[in-house]
Amino acid sequence: MTTNLTELLNQYRKDSRCLAGFNINDIYDLHAVTLAANELDLPFMAMTYPPVAALNTTYLCRKMIDGFQNIAKNKIYLHLDHSTSVDLCKRAIDDGYDSVMIDGSHFDLATNIAMTREVVNYARSAGVTVEAEIGKIMGRGVEAKFERDFLASVSDVVAICEEANPDIVAVGIGTAHGFTSTQPKIHFDRLREIAASISHPLVLHGGTGIPDEDIQKAITLGISKINIGTIVHSTYMNCVHSEISKDIDSAYPPVIMKNVISKVQGVVKDRLLAINPHLAS
Ligand code: 13P
C-alpha cells in the first residue's frame, strides 16, 4: 500500500478503514505510541498541537519523528493539529510536516474557506496533506459554549471542498474533545449525508470519549482518520504524578518514564484495537 498520506487516506475511505492520529507532546509519549503501533504492525499519525510545535519548534518535531521512524515498523505521519494560524501551517510545511490542519471553524464560512485555500495553495507544491474543519468539536472551556450550530452543515462541507480543495475534512457531528460528563451524542445521520455528498476522507475528532461501537460505526460511514489526545496525556500525567508521589527525592526520570511509556503504550494499543477490531486476537 502507498505511503503517500493523501493517497493512503483516499484508499482508506474507499475500503472503510481508518488511520489513528495521536496527540503527542514529547519523546516519551511518541515512544509509547510507536511501540503500540509496532505491536499491531500499523502506521499512525503523530499530531502536535500548536503549543507543542511552539515549545519544541516544528523543526525539532520533524527531527523527533525522523528519529523514531528508525524503530517504527510502518510510516509515522507528522501532523500539525488545530492550527488557527496560516503562518504556523506554512512554517510546519517548510519544516517537512506531512500534514497540517488549518482550523477556521471558529470563523465565518467565507473566512474559513479563504484561510484553507491559502494553506492548500502553499501545501500543494510540497505535497503536504491539508485538513480543513467544518462544524465545531465541542468540549470544555470556550468549546463548552457551542450549544447550537455546532453540527457541520452539508452545504458548508461541499462549499469548502469545492472552493478551497482541502485533502481531508474534519466534521463536527457531536463529538467533544476530552473527558466529558455525559457521553457525546454522535449525529450519524449527518455523517451519512456528508459522506454521500463528497468523496474526501473525513476526520473524527474527540476520540477519547467515543465508545468503541460508535468508532466502528463511524468508520463504516466514511471516517478515515480519528484523533485521540486526552487519554494519552492524562495517562502520562497521572502516571508521572503517582510515581513521583512515592518519593520525590529519589525520583529518577529514566525509571519513571519507563513506567509512563509502558502505561501509555497499553492505552494506545487499546484505542488502536478499537479502531481495528479485526486485529484483536
Ligand atoms: P480527545 O482529546 O478527545 O481525544 O480529542 C483529540 C482531538 O480531537 C485532537 O484533534
Short mmCIF file of N, CA and C and ligand atoms in Angstrom, two decimals, residues 21-23 47 49 79 81-82 101 131 133 137-138 140 175-180 203-210 225-233, ligand 1:
data_model
loop_
_atom_site.label_atom_id
_atom_site.label_comp_id
_atom_site.label_asym_id
_atom_site.label_seq_id
_atom_site.Cartn_x
_atom_site.Cartn_y
_atom_site.Cartn_z
N GLY A 21 -4.77 8.98 14.66
CA GLY A 21 -3.88 10.11 14.94
C GLY A 21 -3.81 10.31 16.44
N PHE A 22 -2.60 10.35 17.00
CA PHE A 22 -2.44 10.56 18.45
C PHE A 22 -1.75 11.90 18.70
N ASN A 23 -2.30 12.69 19.59
CA ASN A 23 -1.63 13.94 20.00
C ASN A 23 -0.47 13.54 20.91
N MET A 47 0.50 13.72 16.11
CA MET A 47 -0.07 15.06 15.92
C MET A 47 0.44 16.00 17.00
N TYR A 49 -0.12 19.63 18.74
CA TYR A 49 -0.94 20.84 18.89
C TYR A 49 -0.02 22.05 18.74
N HIS A 79 1.82 15.54 11.87
CA HIS A 79 0.67 16.40 11.56
C HIS A 79 0.62 17.57 12.54
N ASP A 81 -1.86 19.88 14.40
CA ASP A 81 -3.28 19.74 14.72
C ASP A 81 -3.88 21.09 15.15
N HIS A 82 -5.06 21.39 14.66
CA HIS A 82 -5.84 22.56 15.10
C HIS A 82 -5.06 23.88 15.05
N MET A 101 -3.39 20.86 9.75
CA MET A 101 -4.80 21.21 9.85
C MET A 101 -4.92 22.71 10.02
N GLU A 131 -5.83 19.40 6.12
CA GLU A 131 -7.12 19.09 6.75
C GLU A 131 -7.85 20.38 7.07
N GLU A 133 -11.67 22.12 8.64
CA GLU A 133 -12.73 21.73 9.58
C GLU A 133 -14.01 22.51 9.30
N ILE A 137 -16.09 21.07 17.12
CA ILE A 137 -15.90 19.96 18.04
C ILE A 137 -16.14 20.55 19.43
N MET A 138 -17.02 19.95 20.18
CA MET A 138 -17.34 20.54 21.48
C MET A 138 -16.30 20.15 22.52
N ARG A 140 -14.57 21.45 26.65
CA ARG A 140 -14.60 22.34 27.80
C ARG A 140 -14.15 23.74 27.38
N THR A 175 -19.17 15.09 18.48
CA THR A 175 -18.12 14.62 19.40
C THR A 175 -17.50 15.82 20.12
N ALA A 176 -16.84 15.51 21.24
CA ALA A 176 -16.26 16.57 22.08
C ALA A 176 -14.83 16.22 22.43
N HIS A 177 -13.99 17.22 22.56
CA HIS A 177 -12.62 16.99 22.99
C HIS A 177 -12.58 16.64 24.48
N GLY A 178 -11.79 15.64 24.84
CA GLY A 178 -11.53 15.37 26.25
C GLY A 178 -12.57 14.49 26.92
N PHE A 179 -12.41 14.36 28.26
CA PHE A 179 -13.39 13.59 29.03
C PHE A 179 -14.59 14.50 29.25
N THR A 180 -15.77 13.99 29.01
CA THR A 180 -16.96 14.81 29.21
C THR A 180 -17.87 14.12 30.21
N VAL A 203 -12.65 13.21 8.88
CA VAL A 203 -11.88 13.08 10.12
C VAL A 203 -12.81 13.27 11.31
N LEU A 204 -12.66 12.39 12.30
CA LEU A 204 -13.44 12.49 13.54
C LEU A 204 -12.53 12.90 14.68
N HIS A 205 -12.86 14.01 15.32
CA HIS A 205 -12.08 14.49 16.47
C HIS A 205 -12.75 14.03 17.77
N GLY A 206 -12.01 14.20 18.87
CA GLY A 206 -12.58 13.87 20.17
C GLY A 206 -12.59 12.38 20.46
N GLY A 207 -11.55 11.68 19.97
CA GLY A 207 -11.52 10.21 20.03
C GLY A 207 -11.53 9.63 21.43
N THR A 208 -11.10 10.40 22.43
CA THR A 208 -11.03 9.86 23.80
C THR A 208 -12.39 9.41 24.33
N GLY A 209 -13.43 10.20 24.04
CA GLY A 209 -14.73 9.91 24.67
C GLY A 209 -15.70 9.13 23.80
N ILE A 210 -15.23 8.55 22.70
CA ILE A 210 -16.18 7.88 21.80
C ILE A 210 -16.18 6.37 22.07
N LYS A 225 -9.94 8.98 9.43
CA LYS A 225 -8.91 9.31 10.43
C LYS A 225 -9.64 9.67 11.73
N ILE A 226 -9.13 9.15 12.85
CA ILE A 226 -9.69 9.51 14.16
C ILE A 226 -8.59 10.10 15.02
N ASN A 227 -8.89 11.23 15.64
CA ASN A 227 -7.91 11.90 16.51
C ASN A 227 -8.12 11.53 17.97
N ILE A 228 -7.03 11.16 18.62
CA ILE A 228 -7.10 10.77 20.03
C ILE A 228 -6.00 11.51 20.79
N GLY A 229 -6.40 12.24 21.83
CA GLY A 229 -5.41 13.04 22.55
C GLY A 229 -5.46 12.90 24.06
N THR A 230 -6.59 13.28 24.65
CA THR A 230 -6.66 13.42 26.11
C THR A 230 -6.27 12.15 26.85
N ILE A 231 -6.71 11.01 26.35
CA ILE A 231 -6.42 9.76 27.06
C ILE A 231 -4.91 9.50 27.11
N VAL A 232 -4.20 10.00 26.11
CA VAL A 232 -2.74 9.82 26.08
C VAL A 232 -2.08 10.71 27.13
N HIS A 233 -2.40 12.02 27.09
CA HIS A 233 -1.67 12.89 28.03
C HIS A 233 -2.17 12.74 29.47
P1 13P B 1 -9.54 13.92 22.53
O1 13P B 1 -8.63 14.76 23.35
O2 13P B 1 -10.94 13.92 22.98
O3 13P B 1 -9.03 12.53 22.35
O4 13P B 1 -9.56 14.59 21.06
C1 13P B 1 -8.36 14.83 20.41
C2 13P B 1 -8.57 15.56 19.14
O5 13P B 1 -9.62 15.54 18.56
C3 13P B 1 -7.41 16.30 18.61
O6 13P B 1 -7.66 16.94 17.43
#
